[in-house]
CSV table of C-alpha atoms in Angstrom, one decimal:
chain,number,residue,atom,x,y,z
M,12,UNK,CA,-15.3,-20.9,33.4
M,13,UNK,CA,-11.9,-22.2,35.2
M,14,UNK,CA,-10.4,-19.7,32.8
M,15,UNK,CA,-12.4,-17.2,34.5
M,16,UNK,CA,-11.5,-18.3,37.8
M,17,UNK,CA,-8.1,-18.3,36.9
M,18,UNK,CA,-7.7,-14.6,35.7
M,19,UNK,CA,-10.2,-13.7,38.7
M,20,UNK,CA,-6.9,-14.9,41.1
M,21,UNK,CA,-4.3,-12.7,39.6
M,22,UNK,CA,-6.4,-9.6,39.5
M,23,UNK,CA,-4.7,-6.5,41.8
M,24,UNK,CA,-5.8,-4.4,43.6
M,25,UNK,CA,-6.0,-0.6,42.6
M,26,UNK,CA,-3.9,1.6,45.4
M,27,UNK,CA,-5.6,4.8,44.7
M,28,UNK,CA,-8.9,3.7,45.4
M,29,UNK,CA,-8.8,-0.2,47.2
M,30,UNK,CA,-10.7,-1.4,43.9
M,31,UNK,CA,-9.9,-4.7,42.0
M,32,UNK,CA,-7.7,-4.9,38.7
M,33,UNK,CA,-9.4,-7.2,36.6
M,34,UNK,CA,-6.6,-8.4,34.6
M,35,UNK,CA,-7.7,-6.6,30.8
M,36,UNK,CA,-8.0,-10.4,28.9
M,37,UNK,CA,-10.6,-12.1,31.7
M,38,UNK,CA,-14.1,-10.4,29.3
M,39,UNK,CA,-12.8,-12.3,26.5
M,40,UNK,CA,-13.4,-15.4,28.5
M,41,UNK,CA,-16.3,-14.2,30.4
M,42,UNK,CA,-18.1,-13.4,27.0
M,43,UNK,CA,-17.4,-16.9,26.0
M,44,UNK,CA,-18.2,-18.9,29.1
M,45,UNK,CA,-22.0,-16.8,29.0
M,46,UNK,CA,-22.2,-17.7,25.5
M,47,UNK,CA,-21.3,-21.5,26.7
M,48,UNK,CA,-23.7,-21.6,29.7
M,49,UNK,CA,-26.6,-20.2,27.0
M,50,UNK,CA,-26.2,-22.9,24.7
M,51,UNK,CA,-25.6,-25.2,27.3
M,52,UNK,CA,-29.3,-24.6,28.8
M,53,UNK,CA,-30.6,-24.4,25.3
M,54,UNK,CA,-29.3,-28.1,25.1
M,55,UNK,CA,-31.0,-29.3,28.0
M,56,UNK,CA,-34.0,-29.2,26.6
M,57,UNK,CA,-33.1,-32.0,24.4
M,58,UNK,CA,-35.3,-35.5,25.1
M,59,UNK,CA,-33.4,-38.2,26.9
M,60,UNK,CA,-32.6,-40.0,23.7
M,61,UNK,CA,-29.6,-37.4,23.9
M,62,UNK,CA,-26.5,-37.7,25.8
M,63,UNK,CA,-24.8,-34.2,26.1
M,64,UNK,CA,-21.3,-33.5,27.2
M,65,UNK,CA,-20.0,-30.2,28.1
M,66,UNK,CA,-16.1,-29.1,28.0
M,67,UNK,CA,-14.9,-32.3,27.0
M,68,UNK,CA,-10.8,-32.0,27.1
M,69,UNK,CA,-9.5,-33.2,23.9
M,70,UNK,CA,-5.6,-33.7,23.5
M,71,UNK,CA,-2.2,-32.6,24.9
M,72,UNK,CA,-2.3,-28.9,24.2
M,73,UNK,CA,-5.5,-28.1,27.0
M,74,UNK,CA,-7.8,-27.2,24.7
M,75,UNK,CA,-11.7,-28.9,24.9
M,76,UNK,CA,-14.7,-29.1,22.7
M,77,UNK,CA,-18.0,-26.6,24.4
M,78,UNK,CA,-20.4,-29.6,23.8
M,79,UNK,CA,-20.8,-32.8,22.9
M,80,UNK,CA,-24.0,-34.4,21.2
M,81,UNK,CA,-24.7,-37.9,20.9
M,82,UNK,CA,-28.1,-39.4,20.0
M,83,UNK,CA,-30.0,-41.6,17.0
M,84,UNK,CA,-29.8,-38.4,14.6
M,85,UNK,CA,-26.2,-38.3,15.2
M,86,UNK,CA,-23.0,-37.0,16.7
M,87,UNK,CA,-22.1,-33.6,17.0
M,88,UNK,CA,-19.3,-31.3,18.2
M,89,UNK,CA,-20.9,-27.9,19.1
M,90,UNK,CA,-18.0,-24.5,18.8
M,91,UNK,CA,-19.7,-21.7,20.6
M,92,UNK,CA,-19.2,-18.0,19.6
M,93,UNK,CA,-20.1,-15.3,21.5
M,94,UNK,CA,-20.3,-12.3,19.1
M,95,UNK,CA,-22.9,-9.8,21.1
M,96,UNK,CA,-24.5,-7.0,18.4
M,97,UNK,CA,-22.3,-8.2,15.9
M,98,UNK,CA,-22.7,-9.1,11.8
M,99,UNK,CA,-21.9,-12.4,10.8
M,100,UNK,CA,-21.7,-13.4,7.6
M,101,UNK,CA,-20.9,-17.1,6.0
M,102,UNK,CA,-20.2,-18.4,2.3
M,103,UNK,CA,-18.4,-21.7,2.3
M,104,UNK,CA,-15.2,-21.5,4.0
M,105,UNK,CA,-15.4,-17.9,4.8
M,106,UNK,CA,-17.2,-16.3,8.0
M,107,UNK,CA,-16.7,-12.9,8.7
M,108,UNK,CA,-17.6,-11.2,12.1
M,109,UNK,CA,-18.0,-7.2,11.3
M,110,UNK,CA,-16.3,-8.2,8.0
M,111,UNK,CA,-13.4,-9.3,9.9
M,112,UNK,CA,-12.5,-12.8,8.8
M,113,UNK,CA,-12.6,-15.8,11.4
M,114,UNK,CA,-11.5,-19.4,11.3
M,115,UNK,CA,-14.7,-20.8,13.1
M,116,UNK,CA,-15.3,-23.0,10.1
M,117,UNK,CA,-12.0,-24.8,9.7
M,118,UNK,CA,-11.9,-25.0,13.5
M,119,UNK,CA,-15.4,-26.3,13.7
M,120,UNK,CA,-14.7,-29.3,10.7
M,121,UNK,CA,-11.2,-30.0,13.3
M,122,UNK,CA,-12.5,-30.6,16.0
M,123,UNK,CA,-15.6,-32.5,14.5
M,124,UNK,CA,-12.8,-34.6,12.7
M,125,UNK,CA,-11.1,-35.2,15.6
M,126,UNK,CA,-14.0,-36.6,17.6
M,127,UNK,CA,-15.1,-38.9,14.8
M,128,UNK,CA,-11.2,-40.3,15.2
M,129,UNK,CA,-11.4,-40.8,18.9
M,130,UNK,CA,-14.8,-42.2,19.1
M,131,UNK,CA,-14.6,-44.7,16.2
M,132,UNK,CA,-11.1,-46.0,17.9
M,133,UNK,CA,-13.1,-45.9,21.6
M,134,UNK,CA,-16.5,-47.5,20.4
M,135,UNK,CA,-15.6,-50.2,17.5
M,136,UNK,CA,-17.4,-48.1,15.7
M,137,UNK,CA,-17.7,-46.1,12.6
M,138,UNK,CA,-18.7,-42.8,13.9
M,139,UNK,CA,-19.5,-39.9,11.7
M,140,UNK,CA,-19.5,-36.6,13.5
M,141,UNK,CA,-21.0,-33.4,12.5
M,142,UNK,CA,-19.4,-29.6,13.6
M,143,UNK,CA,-21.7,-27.1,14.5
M,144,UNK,CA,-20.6,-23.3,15.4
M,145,UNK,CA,-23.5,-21.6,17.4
M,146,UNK,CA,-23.3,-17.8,17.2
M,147,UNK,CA,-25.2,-16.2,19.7
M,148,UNK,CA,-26.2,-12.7,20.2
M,149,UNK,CA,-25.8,-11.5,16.8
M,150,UNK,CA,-27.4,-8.5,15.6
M,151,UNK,CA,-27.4,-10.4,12.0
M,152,UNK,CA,-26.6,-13.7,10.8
M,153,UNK,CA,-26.3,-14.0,6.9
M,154,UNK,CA,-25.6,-17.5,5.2
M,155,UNK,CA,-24.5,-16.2,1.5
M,156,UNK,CA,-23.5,-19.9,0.7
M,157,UNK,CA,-23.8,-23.2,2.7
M,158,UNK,CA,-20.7,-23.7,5.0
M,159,UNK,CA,-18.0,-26.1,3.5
M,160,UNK,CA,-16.1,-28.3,6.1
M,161,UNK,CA,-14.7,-30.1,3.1
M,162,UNK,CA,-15.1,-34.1,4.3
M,163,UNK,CA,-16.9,-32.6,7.5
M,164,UNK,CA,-20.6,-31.6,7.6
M,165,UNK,CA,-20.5,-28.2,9.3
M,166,UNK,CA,-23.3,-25.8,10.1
M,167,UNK,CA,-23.7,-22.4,11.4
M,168,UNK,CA,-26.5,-21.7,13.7
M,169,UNK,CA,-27.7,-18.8,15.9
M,170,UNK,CA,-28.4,-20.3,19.4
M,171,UNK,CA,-32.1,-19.8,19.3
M,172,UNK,CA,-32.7,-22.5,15.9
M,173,UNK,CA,-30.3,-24.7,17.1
M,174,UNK,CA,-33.0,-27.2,18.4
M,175,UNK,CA,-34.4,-27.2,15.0
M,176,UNK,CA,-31.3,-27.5,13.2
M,177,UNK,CA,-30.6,-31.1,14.6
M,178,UNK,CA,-31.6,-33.8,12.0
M,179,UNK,CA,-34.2,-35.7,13.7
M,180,UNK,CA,-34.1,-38.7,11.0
M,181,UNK,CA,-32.2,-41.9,12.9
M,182,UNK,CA,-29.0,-43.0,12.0
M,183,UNK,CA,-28.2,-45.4,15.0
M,184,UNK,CA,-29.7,-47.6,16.9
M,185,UNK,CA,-30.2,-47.7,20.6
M,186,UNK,CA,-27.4,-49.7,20.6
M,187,UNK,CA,-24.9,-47.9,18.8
M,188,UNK,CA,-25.6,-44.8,20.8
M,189,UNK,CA,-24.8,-46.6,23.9
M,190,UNK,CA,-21.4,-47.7,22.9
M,191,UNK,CA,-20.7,-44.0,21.4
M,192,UNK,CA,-21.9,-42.8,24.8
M,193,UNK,CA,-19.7,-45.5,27.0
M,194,UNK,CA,-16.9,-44.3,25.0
M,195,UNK,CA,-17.2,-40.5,25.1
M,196,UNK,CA,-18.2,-40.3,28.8
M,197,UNK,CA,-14.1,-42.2,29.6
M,198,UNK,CA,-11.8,-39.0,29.9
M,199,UNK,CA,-9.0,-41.6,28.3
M,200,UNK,CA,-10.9,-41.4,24.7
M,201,UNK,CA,-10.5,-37.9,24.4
M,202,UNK,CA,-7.1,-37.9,26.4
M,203,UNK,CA,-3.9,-38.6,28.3
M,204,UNK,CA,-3.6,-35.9,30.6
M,205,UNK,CA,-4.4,-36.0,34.3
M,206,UNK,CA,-8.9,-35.8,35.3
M,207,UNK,CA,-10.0,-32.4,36.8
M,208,UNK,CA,-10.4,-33.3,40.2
M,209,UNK,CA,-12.6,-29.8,40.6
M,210,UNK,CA,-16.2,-30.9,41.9
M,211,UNK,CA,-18.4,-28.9,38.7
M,212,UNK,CA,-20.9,-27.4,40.8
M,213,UNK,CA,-18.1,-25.6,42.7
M,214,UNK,CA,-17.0,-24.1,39.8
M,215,UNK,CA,-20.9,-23.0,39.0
M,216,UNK,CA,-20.6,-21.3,42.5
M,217,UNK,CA,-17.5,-19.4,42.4
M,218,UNK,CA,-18.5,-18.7,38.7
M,219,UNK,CA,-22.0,-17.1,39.6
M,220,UNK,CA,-20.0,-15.2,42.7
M,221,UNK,CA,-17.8,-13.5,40.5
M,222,UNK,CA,-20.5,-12.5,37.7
M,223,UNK,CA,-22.0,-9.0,39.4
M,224,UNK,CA,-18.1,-7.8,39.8
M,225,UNK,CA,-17.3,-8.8,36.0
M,226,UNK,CA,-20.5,-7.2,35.1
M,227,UNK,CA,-19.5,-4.0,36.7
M,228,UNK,CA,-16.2,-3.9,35.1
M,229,UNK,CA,-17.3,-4.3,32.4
M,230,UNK,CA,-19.9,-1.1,32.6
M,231,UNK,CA,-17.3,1.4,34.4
M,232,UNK,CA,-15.0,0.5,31.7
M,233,UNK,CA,-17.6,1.1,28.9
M,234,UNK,CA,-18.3,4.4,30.2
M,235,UNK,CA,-14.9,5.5,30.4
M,236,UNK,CA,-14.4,4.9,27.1
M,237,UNK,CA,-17.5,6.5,26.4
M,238,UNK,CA,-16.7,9.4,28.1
M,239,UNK,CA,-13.0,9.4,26.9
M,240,UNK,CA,-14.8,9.8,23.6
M,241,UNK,CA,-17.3,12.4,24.5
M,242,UNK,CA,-14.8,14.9,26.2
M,243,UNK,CA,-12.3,15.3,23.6
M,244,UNK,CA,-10.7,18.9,23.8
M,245,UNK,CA,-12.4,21.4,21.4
M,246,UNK,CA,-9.9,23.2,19.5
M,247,UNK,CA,-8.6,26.2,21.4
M,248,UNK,CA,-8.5,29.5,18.3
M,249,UNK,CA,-6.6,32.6,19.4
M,250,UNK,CA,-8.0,35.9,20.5
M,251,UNK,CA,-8.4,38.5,17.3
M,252,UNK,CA,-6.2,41.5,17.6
M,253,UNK,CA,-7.2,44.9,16.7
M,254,UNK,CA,-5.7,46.1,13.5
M,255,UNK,CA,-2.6,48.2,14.0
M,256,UNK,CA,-3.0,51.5,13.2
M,257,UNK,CA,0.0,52.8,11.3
M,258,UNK,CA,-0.1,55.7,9.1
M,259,UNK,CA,-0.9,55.1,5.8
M,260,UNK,CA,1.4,55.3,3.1
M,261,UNK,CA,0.8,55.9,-0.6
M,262,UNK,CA,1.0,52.6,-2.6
M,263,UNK,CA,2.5,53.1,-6.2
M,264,UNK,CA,-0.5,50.8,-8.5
M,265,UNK,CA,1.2,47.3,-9.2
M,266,UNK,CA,-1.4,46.5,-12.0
M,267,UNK,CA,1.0,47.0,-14.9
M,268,UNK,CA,3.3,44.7,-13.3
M,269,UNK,CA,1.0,41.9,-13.2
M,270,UNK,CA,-0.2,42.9,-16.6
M,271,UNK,CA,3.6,41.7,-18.3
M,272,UNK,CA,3.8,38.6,-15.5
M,273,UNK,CA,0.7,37.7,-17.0
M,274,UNK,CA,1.5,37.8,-21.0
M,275,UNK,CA,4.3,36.1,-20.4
M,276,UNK,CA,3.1,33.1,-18.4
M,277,UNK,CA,0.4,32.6,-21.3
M,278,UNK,CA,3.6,32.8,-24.0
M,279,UNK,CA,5.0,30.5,-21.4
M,280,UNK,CA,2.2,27.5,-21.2
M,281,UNK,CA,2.0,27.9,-25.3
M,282,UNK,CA,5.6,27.0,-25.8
M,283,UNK,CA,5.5,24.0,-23.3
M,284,UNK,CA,2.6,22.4,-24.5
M,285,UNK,CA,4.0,22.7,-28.4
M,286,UNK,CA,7.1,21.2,-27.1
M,287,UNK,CA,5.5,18.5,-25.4
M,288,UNK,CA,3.4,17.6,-28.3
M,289,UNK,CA,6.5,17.1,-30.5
M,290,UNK,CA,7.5,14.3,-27.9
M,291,UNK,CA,4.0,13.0,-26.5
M,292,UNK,CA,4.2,9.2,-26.2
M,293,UNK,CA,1.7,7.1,-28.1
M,294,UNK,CA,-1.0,5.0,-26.0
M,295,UNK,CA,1.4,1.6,-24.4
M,296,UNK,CA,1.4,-0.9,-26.0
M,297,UNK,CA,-0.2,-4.1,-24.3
M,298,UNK,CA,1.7,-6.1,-22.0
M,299,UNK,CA,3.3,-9.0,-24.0
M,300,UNK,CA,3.5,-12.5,-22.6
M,301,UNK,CA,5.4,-16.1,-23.8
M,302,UNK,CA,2.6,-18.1,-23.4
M,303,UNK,CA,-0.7,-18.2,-21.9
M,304,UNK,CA,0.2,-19.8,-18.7
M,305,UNK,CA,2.5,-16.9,-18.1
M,306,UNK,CA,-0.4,-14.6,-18.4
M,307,UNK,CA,-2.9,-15.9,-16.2
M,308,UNK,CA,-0.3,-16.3,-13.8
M,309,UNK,CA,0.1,-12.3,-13.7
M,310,UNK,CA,-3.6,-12.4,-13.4
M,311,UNK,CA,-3.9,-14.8,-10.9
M,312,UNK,CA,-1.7,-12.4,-8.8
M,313,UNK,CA,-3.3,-9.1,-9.8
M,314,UNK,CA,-6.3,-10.7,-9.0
M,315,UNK,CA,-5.5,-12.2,-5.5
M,316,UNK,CA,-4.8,-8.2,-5.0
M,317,UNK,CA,-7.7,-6.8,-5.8
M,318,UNK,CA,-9.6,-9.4,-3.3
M,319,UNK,CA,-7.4,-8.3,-0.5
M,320,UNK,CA,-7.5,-4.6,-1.6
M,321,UNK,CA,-11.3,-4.8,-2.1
M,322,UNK,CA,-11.4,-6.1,1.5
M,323,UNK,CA,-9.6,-3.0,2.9
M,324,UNK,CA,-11.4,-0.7,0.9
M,325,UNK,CA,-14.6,-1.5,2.2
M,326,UNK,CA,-14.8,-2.0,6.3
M,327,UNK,CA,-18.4,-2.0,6.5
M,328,UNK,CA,-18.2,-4.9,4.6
M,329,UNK,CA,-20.3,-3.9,1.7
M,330,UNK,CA,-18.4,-3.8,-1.8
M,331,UNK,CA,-18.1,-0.7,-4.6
M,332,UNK,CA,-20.8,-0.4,-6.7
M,333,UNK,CA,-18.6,-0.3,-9.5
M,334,UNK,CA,-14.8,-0.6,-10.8
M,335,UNK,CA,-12.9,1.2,-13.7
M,336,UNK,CA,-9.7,0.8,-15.1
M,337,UNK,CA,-7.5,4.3,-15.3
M,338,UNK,CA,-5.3,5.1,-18.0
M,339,UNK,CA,-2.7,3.9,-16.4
M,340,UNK,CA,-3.8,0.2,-16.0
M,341,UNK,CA,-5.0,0.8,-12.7
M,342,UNK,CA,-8.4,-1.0,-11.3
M,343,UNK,CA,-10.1,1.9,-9.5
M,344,UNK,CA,-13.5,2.3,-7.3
M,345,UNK,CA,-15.6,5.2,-8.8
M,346,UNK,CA,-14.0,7.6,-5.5
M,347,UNK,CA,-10.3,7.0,-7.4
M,348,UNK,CA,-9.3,4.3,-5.0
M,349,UNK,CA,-6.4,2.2,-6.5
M,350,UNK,CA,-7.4,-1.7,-6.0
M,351,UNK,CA,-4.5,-2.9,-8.2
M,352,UNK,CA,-2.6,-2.4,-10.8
M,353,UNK,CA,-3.2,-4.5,-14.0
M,354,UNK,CA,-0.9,-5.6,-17.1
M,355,UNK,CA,-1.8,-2.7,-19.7
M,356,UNK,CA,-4.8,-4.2,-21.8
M,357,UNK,CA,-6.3,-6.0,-19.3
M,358,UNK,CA,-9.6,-5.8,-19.5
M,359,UNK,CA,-12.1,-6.4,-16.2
M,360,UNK,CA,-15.8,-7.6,-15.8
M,361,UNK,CA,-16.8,-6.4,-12.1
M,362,UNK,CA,-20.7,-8.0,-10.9
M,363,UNK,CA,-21.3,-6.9,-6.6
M,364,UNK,CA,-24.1,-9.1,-5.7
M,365,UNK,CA,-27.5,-7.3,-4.8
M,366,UNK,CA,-26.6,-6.5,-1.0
M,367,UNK,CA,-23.2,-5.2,-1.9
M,368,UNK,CA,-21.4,-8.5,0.4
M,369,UNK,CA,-20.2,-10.3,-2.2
M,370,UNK,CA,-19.0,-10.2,-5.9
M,371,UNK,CA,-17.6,-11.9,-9.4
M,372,UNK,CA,-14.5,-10.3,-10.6
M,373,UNK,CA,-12.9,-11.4,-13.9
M,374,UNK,CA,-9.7,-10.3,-15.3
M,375,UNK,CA,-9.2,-11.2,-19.1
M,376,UNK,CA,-5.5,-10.5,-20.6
M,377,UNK,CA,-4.5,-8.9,-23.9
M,378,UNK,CA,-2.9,-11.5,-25.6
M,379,UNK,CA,-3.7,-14.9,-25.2
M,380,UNK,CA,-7.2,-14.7,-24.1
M,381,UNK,CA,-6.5,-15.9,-20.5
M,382,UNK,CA,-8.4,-15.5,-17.3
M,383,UNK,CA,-8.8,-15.6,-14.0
M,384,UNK,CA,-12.4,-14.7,-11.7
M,385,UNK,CA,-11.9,-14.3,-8.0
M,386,UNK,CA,-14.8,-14.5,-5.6
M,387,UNK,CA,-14.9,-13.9,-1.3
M,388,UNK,CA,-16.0,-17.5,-1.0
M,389,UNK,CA,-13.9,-19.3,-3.7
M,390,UNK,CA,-11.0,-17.1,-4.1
M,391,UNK,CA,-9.0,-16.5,-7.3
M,392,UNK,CA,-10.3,-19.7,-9.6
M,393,UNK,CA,-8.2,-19.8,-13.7
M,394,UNK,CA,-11.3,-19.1,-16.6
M,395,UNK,CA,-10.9,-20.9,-19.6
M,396,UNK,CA,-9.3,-18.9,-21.8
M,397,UNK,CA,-11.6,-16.3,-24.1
M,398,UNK,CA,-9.0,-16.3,-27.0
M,399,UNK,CA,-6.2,-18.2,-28.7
C-alpha cells in the first residue's frame, strides 16, 4: 500500500482536461495490495493460537514478506499473487500464469528459507518454515504435480482453501510459539534498516481514499482500449470505373502460339527430371558420433530446443496432438511447424498428456542407442541408453 501511496504523489495532472495522470506502473501495485488486503482478512479468521504478521521488512534491499504465520501447526511465509481471470498452472518447480512462466515457486521456498534463518538465530530455536503462494482470483488453478521447493515445503493455494490448507497437527508447544512470536514481532530479526514511523491505520485511510479514483482509471483506461480495438479503420476499396470504350480491333488467334510453348515446356520438364535422376542423392546417411556421450549430448541440446520451441508454438498453453519427423530430420507439428532440427536418424517418441498441458518427449540416436526425455516439469533428463 505505501507503494501505492507513493506513485499516487507523482501522478500529473492532464492540461487538456484538469484530470489526474496516474503514473502507468501504480495498477500493478494496486492489484497486489487488493490481493494482500484479501488474504489478509481471510487470515483473520484464524483462532488466537495464531500470531499473524503482515508486510514484515526483511533485509537491505526493501523488499518484505505479505504475511507471516506463526502457531502450533507451524510457521509459514504467505507470497500473495494477484492474477484476476487468469490460468495458473503448477508441476514441481514450474508455474505458469496464461502459460507464461513465473518464479513464484523459487521465490516462495526464498523467502520461507530466509525466515527459518532469521527466526532460528532470533528464538534459540530450530524453526522450520513453510512457503505458501496464494493465488487469488484465478479463473483456474491446475496442480499437474506437487510444488517442489527443494529443502523448502512450498504450497500453492487459491485464497478461498487457504484456511484448510494449514496443517492443523501440532508441532510446538505453547512455549515454542511464544519465543518464535517474541522474536518475529522485533523489526531487528528481520532487519537493520531504520522502523516505519507511518501510524498503519493512516495508511488504511489514505489507501481506502485513493481506491474509487484507481478504480476509475482503471475502467476509462479499459474502455479505451476497448474502443481502440473496436474502431479499427475498415479498409477503404476504390470506386469501379466504367470500362473504356475504345474501338475494337481484330485480334489475330494466339492459340497456335501457346500450342508450341506448350510442347516444349513438356520436352522441357522430361529432360530435367532424366537429368536429375542420373545425379539424385541416396537417402543420408545417419549422423555418426565418437562415443555415446557425444551423442546424447547433441540430444540433450536438440531436446532443450524442442521444449522451448514447443512452448512458443503453443500460447494457449495446450501442446500438439502429435509430432513427425520430416525428411529432412526436422521434428514437425502435424500443421508443418519446425520444432527442431534433429541429427539424421534420430528417432522420436512424442506422449501430450490427456488435457494437452503437459508431455514426455524422448529422442533416441542412431548409433549408440542414447537418449534423452524432456518434460515441462523436469526438463531435459539423459535415458539409459536403448543400444550398445
Amino acid at each position: 500500500m505505501e507503494q501505492v501511496l507513493r506513485l499516487s504523489a507523482e501522478a500529473t495532472t492532464d492540461a487538456h482536461n484538469g484530470r489526474r495522470k496516474l503514473p502507468d506502473e501504480i495498477h500493478s501495485w494496486y492489484a497486489g495490495a487488493v490481493g494482500e488486503r484479501r488474504v489478509a482478512d481471510i487470515l483473520s479468521r484464524l483462532g488466537d493460537e495464531w500470531t499473524v504478521l503482515h508486510s514484515v521488512p526483511v533485509g537491505s534491499e526493501g523488499s518484505d514478506i505479505d504475511h507471516v504465520l506463526i502457531g502450533p501447526a507451524g510457521v509459514y511465509t504467505i507470497n500473495t499473487k494477484h492474477h484476476a481471470n487468469k490460468d495458473v498452472w503448477v508441476a514441481g518447480r514450474a508455474l505458469r500464469v496464461s502459460n507464461h512462466p513465473q518464479h513464484h515457486i523459487s521465490n516462495a521456498a526464498f523467502e520461507a528459507r530466509r525466515a527459518a534463518k532469521l527466526l532460528t538465530q532470533a528464538s534459540g530455536l530450530t524453526v522450520e518454515t513453510a512457503g505458501v503462494v496464494v493465488v487469488v482470483g484465478a479463473r483456474k488453478l491446475v496442480i499437474k504435480a506437487a510444488p517442489d521447493g527443494d529443502d523448502v515445503t512450498v504450497g500453492v493455494e487459491r485464497d478461498s482453501e487457504l484456511l484448510g490448507a494449514l496443517q492443523s497437527r501440532r508441532i510446538y508447544s505453547d512455549e515454542q510459539v511464544q519465543r518464535i512470536v517474541d522474536a518475529a514481532v522485533r523489526p531487528r530479526t528481520w532487519s537493520l534498516l531504520p522502523v516505519s514511523t507511518v501510524d498503519p491505520r493512516d495508511l488504511q485511510s489514505h489507501f481506502e481514499a485513493l481506491e474509487p479514483e484507481l478504480a476509475a482509471d482503471a475502467r476509462r483506461l479499459s474502455q479505451v482500449a476497448s474502443k481502440g480495438a473496436a474502431t479499427a479503420r475498415p479498409q477503404r476499396t476504390a470506386p469501379s470505373r466504367p470500362p473504356s470504350r475504345r474501338p475494337s480491333k481484330k485480334r489475330r488467334s494466339i492459340l497456335p502460339g501457346l500450342m508450341k510453348l506448350a510442347v516444349f515446356a513438356v520436352a522441357l520438364i522430361i529432360a530435367v527430371n532424366y537429368l536429375g535422376s542420373l545425379g539424385a542423392p541416396s537417402a543420408p546417411a545417419p549422423a555418426s558420433f565418437a562415443s555415446a556421450e557425444l551423442e546424447q549430448s547433441a540430444l540433450s541440446q536438440a531436446a532443450g530446443t524442442a521444449a522451448f520451441a514447443l512452448d512458443q508454438l503453443s500460447p494457449s498453453g495446450v501442446r500438439p496432438a502429435s509430432l513427425v519427423i520430416g525428411e529432412d530430420s526436422t521434428l514437425k507439428t502435424p500443421d508443418g511447424s519446425v520444432v527442431v532440427a534433429l541429427p539424421v536418424g534420430t528417432t522420436a517418441d512424442y506422449a501430450p498428456s490427456a488435457d494437452g498441458l503437459s508431455y514426455t518427449l524422448t529422442l533416441t540416436g542412431p548409433q549408440h542407442g542414447s537418449a534423452v526425455t524432456v518434460t515441462p516439469e523436469a526438463g531435459v533428463v539423459p535415458a539409459p541408453a536403448t543400444a550398445s
